[in-house]
Amino acid sequence: MRTFRATALMLAFAMAGAASATDTPTKGLTEPQVRQLLTEQGYTRIADIDFEDGMWQADATSADGNRTDVRVDPASGQVFTDTQVSNLSENDIKAKLVAAGYAKVHDVDFDGGLWKAKVERSDGKNVEVQLSPKDGSVLNAESD
C-alpha cells in the first residue's frame, strides 16, 4: 500500500511539474527577473505576473500613476504597454511578415500594445505571431 501511495504522489508531482512547465519560458527571464526589470523601469504595484502566449504579462502602475497592462519579452526584456503607440501600419506589418517568409497573412491587428497576425509558415503550419510595435520584429510565434 505504501508503494502505491509513494508512486501516486510521485506521479502527481511529475504531472504538476509538466503542467507548470508549459506556463513558464524555457529560456530567458524568470518571474523574479521580470518583477525586478519592471521595478527598475519605474513600475509599482506589480501584480498578476503570468507567462502567457509566449510573453510575461502583468498588471502594474506606471511611473505617472496610471494602471496599465504590461507585456515583457522573455528573451530581450523589452516592455510593451497596452497604451503603446505603434510606428508601423498594418501594411508595414504585412510586408515584414511576407519578407520574413510567412504566407497567407491575415487577421492583422494592433491590440494591447503589440501587433498580432495569423500566418502560414514555410512548412505549411498555421501560427499566430506577435510583433514589436517599434520595428515589426517577430516576438513570438505559436501554433494557431
mmCIF file of N, CA and C in Angstrom:
data_model
loop_
_atom_site.group_PDB
_atom_site.id
_atom_site.type_symbol
_atom_site.label_atom_id
_atom_site.label_comp_id
_atom_site.label_asym_id
_atom_site.label_seq_id
_atom_site.Cartn_x
_atom_site.Cartn_y
_atom_site.Cartn_z
ATOM 1 N N MET A 1 0.818 -1.191 0.000
ATOM 2 C CA MET A 1 0.000 0.000 0.000
ATOM 3 C C MET A 1 0.868 1.263 0.000
ATOM 4 N N ARG A 2 1.967 1.214 0.796
ATOM 5 C CA ARG A 2 2.864 2.372 0.843
ATOM 6 C C ARG A 2 3.495 2.632 -0.515
ATOM 7 N N THR A 3 3.862 1.565 -1.211
ATOM 8 C CA THR A 3 4.468 1.717 -2.533
ATOM 9 C C THR A 3 3.481 2.376 -3.490
ATOM 10 N N PHE A 4 2.215 1.998 -3.409
ATOM 11 C CA PHE A 4 1.191 2.591 -4.263
ATOM 12 C C PHE A 4 1.060 4.086 -3.975
ATOM 13 N N ARG A 5 1.020 4.466 -2.697
ATOM 14 C CA ARG A 5 0.901 5.878 -2.317
ATOM 15 C C ARG A 5 2.107 6.681 -2.787
ATOM 16 N N ALA A 6 3.285 6.104 -2.576
ATOM 17 C CA ALA A 6 4.511 6.799 -2.990
ATOM 18 C C ALA A 6 4.526 6.986 -4.501
ATOM 19 N N THR A 7 4.128 5.952 -5.228
ATOM 20 C CA THR A 7 4.091 6.051 -6.688
ATOM 21 C C THR A 7 3.053 7.078 -7.130
ATOM 22 N N ALA A 8 1.897 7.080 -6.477
ATOM 23 C CA ALA A 8 0.840 8.048 -6.818
ATOM 24 C C ALA A 8 1.307 9.470 -6.544
ATOM 25 N N LEU A 9 1.985 9.680 -5.412
ATOM 26 C CA LEU A 9 2.494 11.014 -5.094
ATOM 27 C C LEU A 9 3.543 11.457 -6.107
ATOM 28 N N MET A 10 4.453 10.569 -6.458
ATOM 29 C CA MET A 10 5.494 10.921 -7.442
ATOM 30 C C MET A 10 4.860 11.254 -8.783
ATOM 31 N N LEU A 11 3.859 10.502 -9.181
ATOM 32 C CA LEU A 11 3.166 10.758 -10.441
ATOM 33 C C LEU A 11 2.452 12.108 -10.401
ATOM 34 N N ALA A 12 1.810 12.420 -9.278
ATOM 35 C CA ALA A 12 1.115 13.704 -9.142
ATOM 36 C C ALA A 12 2.102 14.863 -9.222
ATOM 37 N N PHE A 13 3.250 14.745 -8.553
ATOM 38 C CA PHE A 13 4.258 15.806 -8.614
ATOM 39 C C PHE A 13 4.830 15.946 -10.028
ATOM 40 N N ALA A 14 5.039 14.850 -10.698
ATOM 41 C CA ALA A 14 5.564 14.905 -12.068
ATOM 42 C C ALA A 14 4.564 15.570 -12.998
ATOM 43 N N MET A 15 3.288 15.248 -12.840
ATOM 44 C CA MET A 15 2.264 15.857 -13.687
ATOM 45 C C MET A 15 2.137 17.345 -13.385
ATOM 46 N N ALA A 16 2.226 17.728 -12.120
ATOM 47 C CA ALA A 16 2.161 19.149 -11.752
ATOM 48 C C ALA A 16 3.343 19.884 -12.339
ATOM 49 N N GLY A 17 4.505 19.268 -12.311
ATOM 50 C CA GLY A 17 5.697 19.885 -12.902
ATOM 51 C C GLY A 17 5.556 20.051 -14.395
ATOM 52 N N ALA A 18 4.987 19.053 -15.055
ATOM 53 C CA ALA A 18 4.800 19.153 -16.507
ATOM 54 C C ALA A 18 3.797 20.244 -16.838
ATOM 55 N N ALA A 19 2.749 20.374 -16.040
ATOM 56 C CA ALA A 19 1.748 21.411 -16.295
ATOM 57 C C ALA A 19 2.339 22.789 -16.101
ATOM 58 N N SER A 20 3.130 22.974 -15.051
ATOM 59 C CA SER A 20 3.693 24.300 -14.813
ATOM 60 C C SER A 20 4.785 24.623 -15.814
ATOM 61 N N ALA A 21 5.425 23.628 -16.376
ATOM 62 C CA ALA A 21 6.493 23.880 -17.344
ATOM 63 C C ALA A 21 5.961 24.564 -18.596
ATOM 64 N N THR A 22 4.710 24.316 -18.942
ATOM 65 C CA THR A 22 4.155 24.954 -20.125
ATOM 66 C C THR A 22 3.785 26.406 -19.861
ATOM 67 N N ASP A 23 3.719 26.784 -18.584
ATOM 68 C CA ASP A 23 3.334 28.135 -18.215
ATOM 69 C C ASP A 23 4.537 29.024 -17.929
ATOM 70 N N THR A 24 5.729 28.548 -18.198
ATOM 71 C CA THR A 24 6.938 29.326 -17.971
ATOM 72 C C THR A 24 7.832 29.215 -19.189
ATOM 73 N N PRO A 25 8.625 30.236 -19.434
ATOM 74 C CA PRO A 25 9.503 30.165 -20.599
ATOM 75 C C PRO A 25 10.609 29.137 -20.394
ATOM 76 N N THR A 26 11.041 28.526 -21.483
ATOM 77 C CA THR A 26 12.122 27.552 -21.393
ATOM 78 C C THR A 26 13.474 28.245 -21.324
ATOM 79 N N LYS A 27 13.534 29.496 -21.733
ATOM 80 C CA LYS A 27 14.761 30.276 -21.615
ATOM 81 C C LYS A 27 14.383 31.737 -21.474
ATOM 82 N N GLY A 28 15.307 32.539 -21.007
ATOM 83 C CA GLY A 28 15.025 33.954 -20.870
ATOM 84 C C GLY A 28 14.733 34.330 -19.429
ATOM 85 N N LEU A 29 14.015 35.407 -19.269
ATOM 86 C CA LEU A 29 13.744 35.970 -17.953
ATOM 87 C C LEU A 29 12.835 35.076 -17.111
ATOM 88 N N THR A 30 13.105 35.070 -15.815
ATOM 89 C CA THR A 30 12.242 34.382 -14.862
ATOM 90 C C THR A 30 11.269 35.391 -14.259
ATOM 91 N N GLU A 31 10.279 34.913 -13.535
ATOM 92 C CA GLU A 31 9.299 35.810 -12.922
ATOM 93 C C GLU A 31 9.958 36.838 -11.990
ATOM 94 N N PRO A 32 10.884 36.433 -11.092
ATOM 95 C CA PRO A 32 11.538 37.451 -10.244
ATOM 96 C C PRO A 32 12.337 38.477 -11.058
ATOM 97 N N GLN A 33 12.941 38.050 -12.151
ATOM 98 C CA GLN A 33 13.676 38.990 -13.001
ATOM 99 C C GLN A 33 12.735 39.974 -13.684
ATOM 100 N N VAL A 34 11.558 39.511 -14.075
ATOM 101 C CA VAL A 34 10.554 40.392 -14.687
ATOM 102 C C VAL A 34 10.115 41.440 -13.673
ATOM 103 N N ARG A 35 9.851 41.010 -12.452
ATOM 104 C CA ARG A 35 9.440 41.945 -11.396
ATOM 105 C C ARG A 35 10.536 42.994 -11.178
ATOM 106 N N GLN A 36 11.792 42.563 -11.111
ATOM 107 C CA GLN A 36 12.916 43.490 -10.906
ATOM 108 C C GLN A 36 13.045 44.452 -12.087
ATOM 109 N N LEU A 37 12.926 43.948 -13.303
ATOM 110 C CA LEU A 37 13.014 44.784 -14.501
ATOM 111 C C LEU A 37 11.942 45.872 -14.485
ATOM 112 N N LEU A 38 10.712 45.485 -14.175
ATOM 113 C CA LEU A 38 9.616 46.459 -14.142
ATOM 114 C C LEU A 38 9.835 47.490 -13.040
ATOM 115 N N THR A 39 10.313 47.044 -11.896
ATOM 116 C CA THR A 39 10.597 47.963 -10.792
ATOM 117 C C THR A 39 11.681 48.960 -11.194
ATOM 118 N N GLU A 40 12.726 48.476 -11.856
ATOM 119 C CA GLU A 40 13.815 49.358 -12.304
ATOM 120 C C GLU A 40 13.332 50.379 -13.328
ATOM 121 N N GLN A 41 12.276 50.046 -14.064
ATOM 122 C CA GLN A 41 11.742 50.966 -15.062
ATOM 123 C C GLN A 41 10.655 51.874 -14.487
ATOM 124 N N GLY A 42 10.485 51.851 -13.161
ATOM 125 C CA GLY A 42 9.571 52.778 -12.507
ATOM 126 C C GLY A 42 8.167 52.265 -12.258
ATOM 127 N N TYR A 43 7.905 51.018 -12.575
ATOM 128 C CA TYR A 43 6.573 50.459 -12.323
ATOM 129 C C TYR A 43 6.451 50.084 -10.850
ATOM 130 N N THR A 44 5.264 50.277 -10.296
ATOM 131 C CA THR A 44 4.978 49.903 -8.915
ATOM 132 C C THR A 44 3.703 49.068 -8.900
ATOM 133 N N ARG A 45 3.339 48.593 -7.738
ATOM 134 C CA ARG A 45 2.123 47.783 -7.579
ATOM 135 C C ARG A 45 2.013 46.740 -8.693
ATOM 136 N N ILE A 46 3.086 45.988 -8.862
ATOM 137 C CA ILE A 46 3.155 44.955 -9.900
ATOM 138 C C ILE A 46 2.427 43.718 -9.393
ATOM 139 N N ALA A 47 1.429 43.270 -10.148
ATOM 140 C CA ALA A 47 0.616 42.127 -9.713
ATOM 141 C C ALA A 47 0.305 41.218 -10.886
ATOM 142 N N ASP A 48 -0.142 40.028 -10.552
ATOM 143 C CA ASP A 48 -0.626 39.056 -11.544
ATOM 144 C C ASP A 48 0.396 38.782 -12.642
ATOM 145 N N ILE A 49 1.651 38.567 -12.270
ATOM 146 C CA ILE A 49 2.664 38.214 -13.275
ATOM 147 C C ILE A 49 2.383 36.794 -13.741
ATOM 148 N N ASP A 50 2.225 36.652 -15.042
ATOM 149 C CA ASP A 50 1.862 35.381 -15.651
ATOM 150 C C ASP A 50 2.603 35.223 -16.963
ATOM 151 N N PHE A 51 2.964 33.997 -17.301
ATOM 152 C CA PHE A 51 3.555 33.749 -18.610
ATOM 153 C C PHE A 51 2.475 33.174 -19.503
ATOM 154 N N GLU A 52 2.111 33.937 -20.566
ATOM 155 C CA GLU A 52 1.014 33.549 -21.435
ATOM 156 C C GLU A 52 1.309 33.995 -22.859
ATOM 157 N N ASP A 53 1.004 33.151 -23.816
ATOM 158 C CA ASP A 53 1.196 33.469 -25.230
ATOM 159 C C ASP A 53 2.634 33.886 -25.532
ATOM 160 N N GLY A 54 3.587 33.242 -24.870
ATOM 161 C CA GLY A 54 4.993 33.492 -25.159
ATOM 162 C C GLY A 54 5.562 34.762 -24.557
ATOM 163 N N MET A 55 4.790 35.453 -23.728
ATOM 164 C CA MET A 55 5.236 36.712 -23.123
ATOM 165 C C MET A 55 4.877 36.710 -21.643
ATOM 166 N N TRP A 56 5.691 37.412 -20.850
ATOM 167 C CA TRP A 56 5.303 37.682 -19.469
ATOM 168 C C TRP A 56 4.266 38.794 -19.497
ATOM 169 N N GLN A 57 3.224 38.666 -18.683
ATOM 170 C CA GLN A 57 2.186 39.682 -18.603
ATOM 171 C C GLN A 57 1.963 40.031 -17.140
ATOM 172 N N ALA A 58 1.678 41.302 -16.891
ATOM 173 C CA ALA A 58 1.430 41.751 -15.515
ATOM 174 C C ALA A 58 0.556 42.991 -15.521
ATOM 175 N N ASP A 59 -0.062 43.230 -14.401
ATOM 176 C CA ASP A 59 -0.760 44.497 -14.145
ATOM 177 C C ASP A 59 0.193 45.329 -13.302
ATOM 178 N N ALA A 60 0.315 46.611 -13.601
ATOM 179 C CA ALA A 60 1.242 47.460 -12.852
ATOM 180 C C ALA A 60 0.779 48.909 -12.900
ATOM 181 N N THR A 61 1.370 49.697 -12.034
ATOM 182 C CA THR A 61 1.151 51.137 -12.050
ATOM 183 C C THR A 61 2.396 51.769 -12.657
ATOM 184 N N SER A 62 2.194 52.600 -13.686
ATOM 185 C CA SER A 62 3.327 53.238 -14.364
ATOM 186 C C SER A 62 3.864 54.375 -13.509
ATOM 187 N N ALA A 63 4.999 54.907 -13.910
ATOM 188 C CA ALA A 63 5.645 55.987 -13.163
ATOM 189 C C ALA A 63 4.750 57.222 -13.057
ATOM 190 N N ASP A 64 3.839 57.408 -14.034
ATOM 191 C CA ASP A 64 2.933 58.564 -13.972
ATOM 192 C C ASP A 64 1.642 58.267 -13.200
ATOM 193 N N GLY A 65 1.578 57.093 -12.551
ATOM 194 C CA GLY A 65 0.457 56.771 -11.674
ATOM 195 C C GLY A 65 -0.718 56.071 -12.322
ATOM 196 N N ASN A 66 -0.620 55.719 -13.594
ATOM 197 C CA ASN A 66 -1.724 55.060 -14.288
ATOM 198 C C ASN A 66 -1.574 53.547 -14.236
ATOM 199 N N ARG A 67 -2.707 52.855 -14.021
ATOM 200 C CA ARG A 67 -2.702 51.390 -14.086
ATOM 201 C C ARG A 67 -2.586 50.988 -15.544
ATOM 202 N N THR A 68 -1.784 49.968 -15.808
ATOM 203 C CA THR A 68 -1.572 49.520 -17.180
ATOM 204 C C THR A 68 -1.283 48.025 -17.194
ATOM 205 N N ASP A 69 -1.576 47.409 -18.311
ATOM 206 C CA ASP A 69 -1.180 46.028 -18.552
ATOM 207 C C ASP A 69 0.149 46.088 -19.284
ATOM 208 N N VAL A 70 1.102 45.307 -18.830
ATOM 209 C CA VAL A 70 2.405 45.267 -19.491
ATOM 210 C C VAL A 70 2.698 43.857 -19.965
ATOM 211 N N ARG A 71 3.465 43.793 -21.035
ATOM 212 C CA ARG A 71 3.973 42.525 -21.550
ATOM 213 C C ARG A 71 5.481 42.658 -21.640
ATOM 214 N N VAL A 72 6.185 41.594 -21.294
ATOM 215 C CA VAL A 72 7.640 41.605 -21.314
ATOM 216 C C VAL A 72 8.116 40.431 -22.159
ATOM 217 N N ASP A 73 8.933 40.740 -23.157
ATOM 218 C CA ASP A 73 9.532 39.701 -23.990
ATOM 219 C C ASP A 73 10.565 38.973 -23.135
ATOM 220 N N PRO A 74 10.417 37.652 -22.939
ATOM 221 C CA PRO A 74 11.329 36.931 -22.060
ATOM 222 C C PRO A 74 12.763 36.858 -22.587
ATOM 223 N N ALA A 75 12.937 36.994 -23.882
ATOM 224 C CA ALA A 75 14.278 36.911 -24.462
ATOM 225 C C ALA A 75 15.020 38.244 -24.393
ATOM 226 N N SER A 76 14.348 39.329 -24.760
ATOM 227 C CA SER A 76 15.027 40.628 -24.845
ATOM 228 C C SER A 76 14.799 41.523 -23.641
ATOM 229 N N GLY A 77 13.728 41.259 -22.873
ATOM 230 C CA GLY A 77 13.396 42.117 -21.748
ATOM 231 C C GLY A 77 12.668 43.392 -22.160
ATOM 232 N N GLN A 78 12.303 43.507 -23.440
ATOM 233 C CA GLN A 78 11.554 44.680 -23.890
ATOM 234 C C GLN A 78 10.194 44.699 -23.211
ATOM 235 N N VAL A 79 9.784 45.887 -22.762
ATOM 236 C CA VAL A 79 8.496 46.058 -22.094
ATOM 237 C C VAL A 79 7.537 46.757 -23.041
ATOM 238 N N PHE A 80 6.337 46.215 -23.160
ATOM 239 C CA PHE A 80 5.293 46.775 -24.011
ATOM 240 C C PHE A 80 4.059 47.020 -23.150
ATOM 241 N N THR A 81 3.461 48.186 -23.277
ATOM 242 C CA THR A 81 2.258 48.500 -22.510
ATOM 243 C C THR A 81 1.041 48.508 -23.417
ATOM 244 N N ASP A 82 -0.114 48.363 -22.795
ATOM 245 C CA ASP A 82 -1.351 48.361 -23.573
ATOM 246 C C ASP A 82 -1.682 49.739 -24.132
ATOM 247 N N THR A 83 -0.977 50.770 -23.685
ATOM 248 C CA THR A 83 -1.202 52.128 -24.195
ATOM 249 C C THR A 83 -0.153 52.534 -25.224
ATOM 250 N N GLN A 84 0.728 51.608 -25.561
ATOM 251 C CA GLN A 84 1.803 51.897 -26.504
ATOM 252 C C GLN A 84 1.250 52.216 -27.886
ATOM 253 N N VAL A 85 1.907 53.127 -28.561
ATOM 254 C CA VAL A 85 1.540 53.516 -29.920
ATOM 255 C C VAL A 85 2.556 52.891 -30.873
ATOM 256 N N SER A 86 2.078 52.416 -32.010
ATOM 257 C CA SER A 86 2.974 51.793 -32.981
ATOM 258 C C SER A 86 3.441 52.797 -34.023
ATOM 259 N N ASN A 87 4.681 52.646 -34.438
ATOM 260 C CA ASN A 87 5.238 53.446 -35.522
ATOM 261 C C ASN A 87 4.887 52.853 -36.882
ATOM 262 N N LEU A 88 4.293 51.667 -36.879
ATOM 263 C CA LEU A 88 4.061 50.915 -38.109
ATOM 264 C C LEU A 88 2.571 50.806 -38.416
ATOM 265 N N SER A 89 2.264 50.658 -39.692
ATOM 266 C CA SER A 89 0.875 50.461 -40.123
ATOM 267 C C SER A 89 0.621 48.971 -40.342
ATOM 268 N N GLU A 90 -0.622 48.628 -40.549
ATOM 269 C CA GLU A 90 -0.987 47.249 -40.851
ATOM 270 C C GLU A 90 -0.263 46.770 -42.110
ATOM 271 N N ASN A 91 -0.170 47.623 -43.128
ATOM 272 C CA ASN A 91 0.539 47.244 -44.361
ATOM 273 C C ASN A 91 2.027 47.025 -44.117
ATOM 274 N N ASP A 92 2.637 47.837 -43.215
ATOM 275 C CA ASP A 92 4.042 47.627 -42.864
ATOM 276 C C ASP A 92 4.234 46.236 -42.254
ATOM 277 N N ILE A 93 3.328 45.860 -41.362
ATOM 278 C CA ILE A 93 3.420 44.564 -40.685
ATOM 279 C C ILE A 93 3.258 43.428 -41.696
ATOM 280 N N LYS A 94 2.293 43.547 -42.582
ATOM 281 C CA LYS A 94 2.095 42.521 -43.610
ATOM 282 C C LYS A 94 3.351 42.361 -44.466
ATOM 283 N N ALA A 95 3.953 43.490 -44.872
ATOM 284 C CA ALA A 95 5.160 43.446 -45.697
ATOM 285 C C ALA A 95 6.316 42.789 -44.939
ATOM 286 N N LYS A 96 6.464 43.089 -43.662
ATOM 287 C CA LYS A 96 7.537 42.495 -42.862
ATOM 288 C C LYS A 96 7.348 40.986 -42.722
ATOM 289 N N LEU A 97 6.111 40.554 -42.552
ATOM 290 C CA LEU A 97 5.845 39.125 -42.418
ATOM 291 C C LEU A 97 6.129 38.376 -43.723
ATOM 292 N N VAL A 98 5.719 38.953 -44.833
ATOM 293 C CA VAL A 98 5.987 38.326 -46.143
ATOM 294 C C VAL A 98 7.496 38.278 -46.389
ATOM 295 N N ALA A 99 8.198 39.361 -46.061
ATOM 296 C CA ALA A 99 9.659 39.397 -46.233
ATOM 297 C C ALA A 99 10.352 38.368 -45.337
ATOM 298 N N ALA A 100 9.729 38.034 -44.199
ATOM 299 C CA ALA A 100 10.303 37.051 -43.283
ATOM 300 C C ALA A 100 9.962 35.616 -43.697
ATOM 301 N N GLY A 101 9.219 35.453 -44.800
ATOM 302 C CA GLY A 101 8.931 34.122 -45.313
ATOM 303 C C GLY A 101 7.573 33.564 -44.944
ATOM 304 N N TYR A 102 6.745 34.355 -44.312
ATOM 305 C CA TYR A 102 5.403 33.892 -43.966
ATOM 306 C C TYR A 102 4.467 34.100 -45.158
ATOM 307 N N ALA A 103 3.436 33.262 -45.244
ATOM 308 C CA ALA A 103 2.436 33.369 -46.310
ATOM 309 C C ALA A 103 1.042 33.443 -45.671
ATOM 310 N N LYS A 104 0.062 33.705 -46.501
ATOM 311 C CA LYS A 104 -1.337 33.754 -46.068
ATOM 312 C C LYS A 104 -1.490 34.606 -44.802
ATOM 313 N N VAL A 105 -0.967 35.809 -44.842
ATOM 314 C CA VAL A 105 -1.039 36.731 -43.711
ATOM 315 C C VAL A 105 -2.457 37.289 -43.618
ATOM 316 N N HIS A 106 -3.082 37.135 -42.452
ATOM 317 C CA HIS A 106 -4.436 37.658 -42.269
ATOM 318 C C HIS A 106 -4.680 37.970 -40.797
ATOM 319 N N ASP A 107 -5.820 38.554 -40.513
ATOM 320 C CA ASP A 107 -6.210 38.931 -39.151
ATOM 321 C C ASP A 107 -5.125 39.747 -38.451
ATOM 322 N N VAL A 108 -4.559 40.716 -39.162
ATOM 323 C CA VAL A 108 -3.540 41.599 -38.589
ATOM 324 C C VAL A 108 -4.249 42.627 -37.720
ATOM 325 N N ASP A 109 -3.788 42.738 -36.470
ATOM 326 C CA ASP A 109 -4.476 43.606 -35.516
ATOM 327 C C ASP A 109 -3.466 44.165 -34.521
ATOM 328 N N PHE A 110 -3.643 45.420 -34.154
ATOM 329 C CA PHE A 110 -2.829 46.025 -33.106
ATOM 330 C C PHE A 110 -3.656 46.013 -31.833
ATOM 331 N N ASP A 111 -3.223 45.210 -30.856
ATOM 332 C CA ASP A 111 -4.021 45.007 -29.652
ATOM 333 C C ASP A 111 -3.105 44.886 -28.439
ATOM 334 N N GLY A 112 -3.409 45.637 -27.396
ATOM 335 C CA GLY A 112 -2.646 45.534 -26.157
ATOM 336 C C GLY A 112 -1.202 45.947 -26.285
ATOM 337 N N GLY A 113 -0.904 46.808 -27.251
ATOM 338 C CA GLY A 113 0.459 47.288 -27.417
ATOM 339 C C GLY A 113 1.327 46.442 -28.318
ATOM 340 N N LEU A 114 0.773 45.384 -28.893
ATOM 341 C CA LEU A 114 1.525 44.511 -29.804
ATOM 342 C C LEU A 114 0.734 44.277 -31.087
ATOM 343 N N TRP A 115 1.460 44.070 -32.174
ATOM 344 C CA TRP A 115 0.831 43.634 -33.412
ATOM 345 C C TRP A 115 0.651 42.127 -33.324
ATOM 346 N N LYS A 116 -0.480 41.633 -33.819
ATOM 347 C CA LYS A 116 -0.759 40.201 -33.864
ATOM 348 C C LYS A 116 -1.253 39.868 -35.263
ATOM 349 N N ALA A 117 -0.897 38.685 -35.733
ATOM 350 C CA ALA A 117 -1.357 38.251 -37.052
ATOM 351 C C ALA A 117 -1.389 36.735 -37.106
ATOM 352 N N LYS A 118 -2.210 36.228 -37.981
ATOM 353 C CA LYS A 118 -2.242 34.790 -38.264
ATOM 354 C C LYS A 118 -1.565 34.602 -39.607
ATOM 355 N N VAL A 119 -0.672 33.619 -39.654
ATOM 356 C CA VAL A 119 0.133 33.402 -40.853
ATOM 357 C C VAL A 119 0.355 31.907 -41.075
ATOM 358 N N GLU A 120 0.917 31.609 -42.232
ATOM 359 C CA GLU A 120 1.331 30.248 -42.529
ATOM 360 C C GLU A 120 2.842 30.248 -42.698
ATOM 361 N N ARG A 121 3.511 29.335 -41.967
ATOM 362 C CA ARG A 121 4.966 29.213 -42.100
ATOM 363 C C ARG A 121 5.307 28.485 -43.393
ATOM 364 N N SER A 122 6.579 28.475 -43.727
ATOM 365 C CA SER A 122 7.027 27.825 -44.967
ATOM 366 C C SER A 122 6.770 26.320 -44.947
ATOM 367 N N ASP A 123 6.629 25.711 -43.765
ATOM 368 C CA ASP A 123 6.332 24.277 -43.680
ATOM 369 C C ASP A 123 4.829 23.992 -43.754
ATOM 370 N N GLY A 124 4.022 25.050 -43.981
ATOM 371 C CA GLY A 124 2.581 24.897 -44.122
ATOM 372 C C GLY A 124 1.809 24.961 -42.817
ATOM 373 N N LYS A 125 2.501 25.098 -41.707
ATOM 374 C CA LYS A 125 1.839 25.147 -40.400
ATOM 375 C C LYS A 125 1.307 26.547 -40.126
ATOM 376 N N ASN A 126 0.056 26.621 -39.639
ATOM 377 C CA ASN A 126 -0.561 27.900 -39.288
ATOM 378 C C ASN A 126 -0.109 28.307 -37.888
ATOM 379 N N VAL A 127 0.322 29.555 -37.751
ATOM 380 C CA VAL A 127 0.752 30.073 -36.454
ATOM 381 C C VAL A 127 0.200 31.471 -36.250
ATOM 382 N N GLU A 128 0.129 31.862 -34.983
ATOM 383 C CA GLU A 128 -0.215 33.239 -34.639
ATOM 384 C C GLU A 128 1.070 33.887 -34.148
ATOM 385 N N VAL A 129 1.383 35.037 -34.699
ATOM 386 C CA VAL A 129 2.616 35.727 -34.319
ATOM 387 C C VAL A 129 2.292 37.030 -33.607
ATOM 388 N N GLN A 130 3.204 37.416 -32.718
ATOM 389 C CA GLN A 130 3.138 38.710 -32.059
ATOM 390 C C GLN A 130 4.376 39.473 -32.490
ATOM 391 N N LEU A 131 4.179 40.754 -32.839
ATOM 392 C CA LEU A 131 5.278 41.553 -33.366
ATOM 393 C C LEU A 131 5.448 42.840 -32.571
ATOM 394 N N SER A 132 6.673 43.324 -32.567
ATOM 395 C CA SER A 132 7.004 44.563 -31.880
ATOM 396 C C SER A 132 6.353 45.751 -32.581
ATOM 397 N N PRO A 133 5.771 46.684 -31.808
ATOM 398 C CA PRO A 133 5.195 47.881 -32.409
ATOM 399 C C PRO A 133 6.275 48.865 -32.863
ATOM 400 N N LYS A 134 7.501 48.645 -32.407
ATOM 401 C CA LYS A 134 8.595 49.556 -32.735
ATOM 402 C C LYS A 134 9.215 49.260 -34.095
ATOM 403 N N ASP A 135 9.516 47.955 -34.335
ATOM 404 C CA ASP A 135 10.225 47.620 -35.567
ATOM 405 C C ASP A 135 9.605 46.467 -36.350
ATOM 406 N N GLY A 136 8.532 45.886 -35.850
ATOM 407 C CA GLY A 136 7.865 44.810 -36.551
ATOM 408 C C GLY A 136 8.555 43.467 -36.441
ATOM 409 N N SER A 137 9.534 43.348 -35.552
ATOM 410 C CA SER A 137 10.205 42.057 -35.380
ATOM 411 C C SER A 137 9.260 41.069 -34.699
ATOM 412 N N VAL A 138 9.379 39.801 -35.090
ATOM 413 C CA VAL A 138 8.532 38.760 -34.517
ATOM 414 C C VAL A 138 9.040 38.444 -33.107
ATOM 415 N N LEU A 139 8.158 38.608 -32.145
ATOM 416 C CA LEU A 139 8.496 38.348 -30.745
ATOM 417 C C LEU A 139 8.143 36.925 -30.344
ATOM 418 N N ASN A 140 7.078 36.397 -30.944
ATOM 419 C CA ASN A 140 6.590 35.084 -30.550
ATOM 420 C C ASN A 140 5.767 34.509 -31.692
ATOM 421 N N ALA A 141 5.856 33.210 -31.878
ATOM 422 C CA ALA A 141 5.025 32.503 -32.856
ATOM 423 C C ALA A 141 4.538 31.211 -32.195
ATOM 424 N N GLU A 142 3.222 31.054 -32.126
ATOM 425 C CA GLU A 142 2.636 29.875 -31.510
ATOM 426 C C GLU A 142 1.639 29.241 -32.471
ATOM 427 N N SER A 143 1.499 27.934 -32.368
ATOM 428 C CA SER A 143 0.534 27.212 -33.201
ATOM 429 C C SER A 143 -0.837 27.810 -33.039
ATOM 430 N N ASP A 144 -1.511 27.952 -34.154
ATOM 431 C CA ASP A 144 -2.835 28.555 -34.170
ATOM 432 C C ASP A 144 -3.891 27.539 -33.846
#
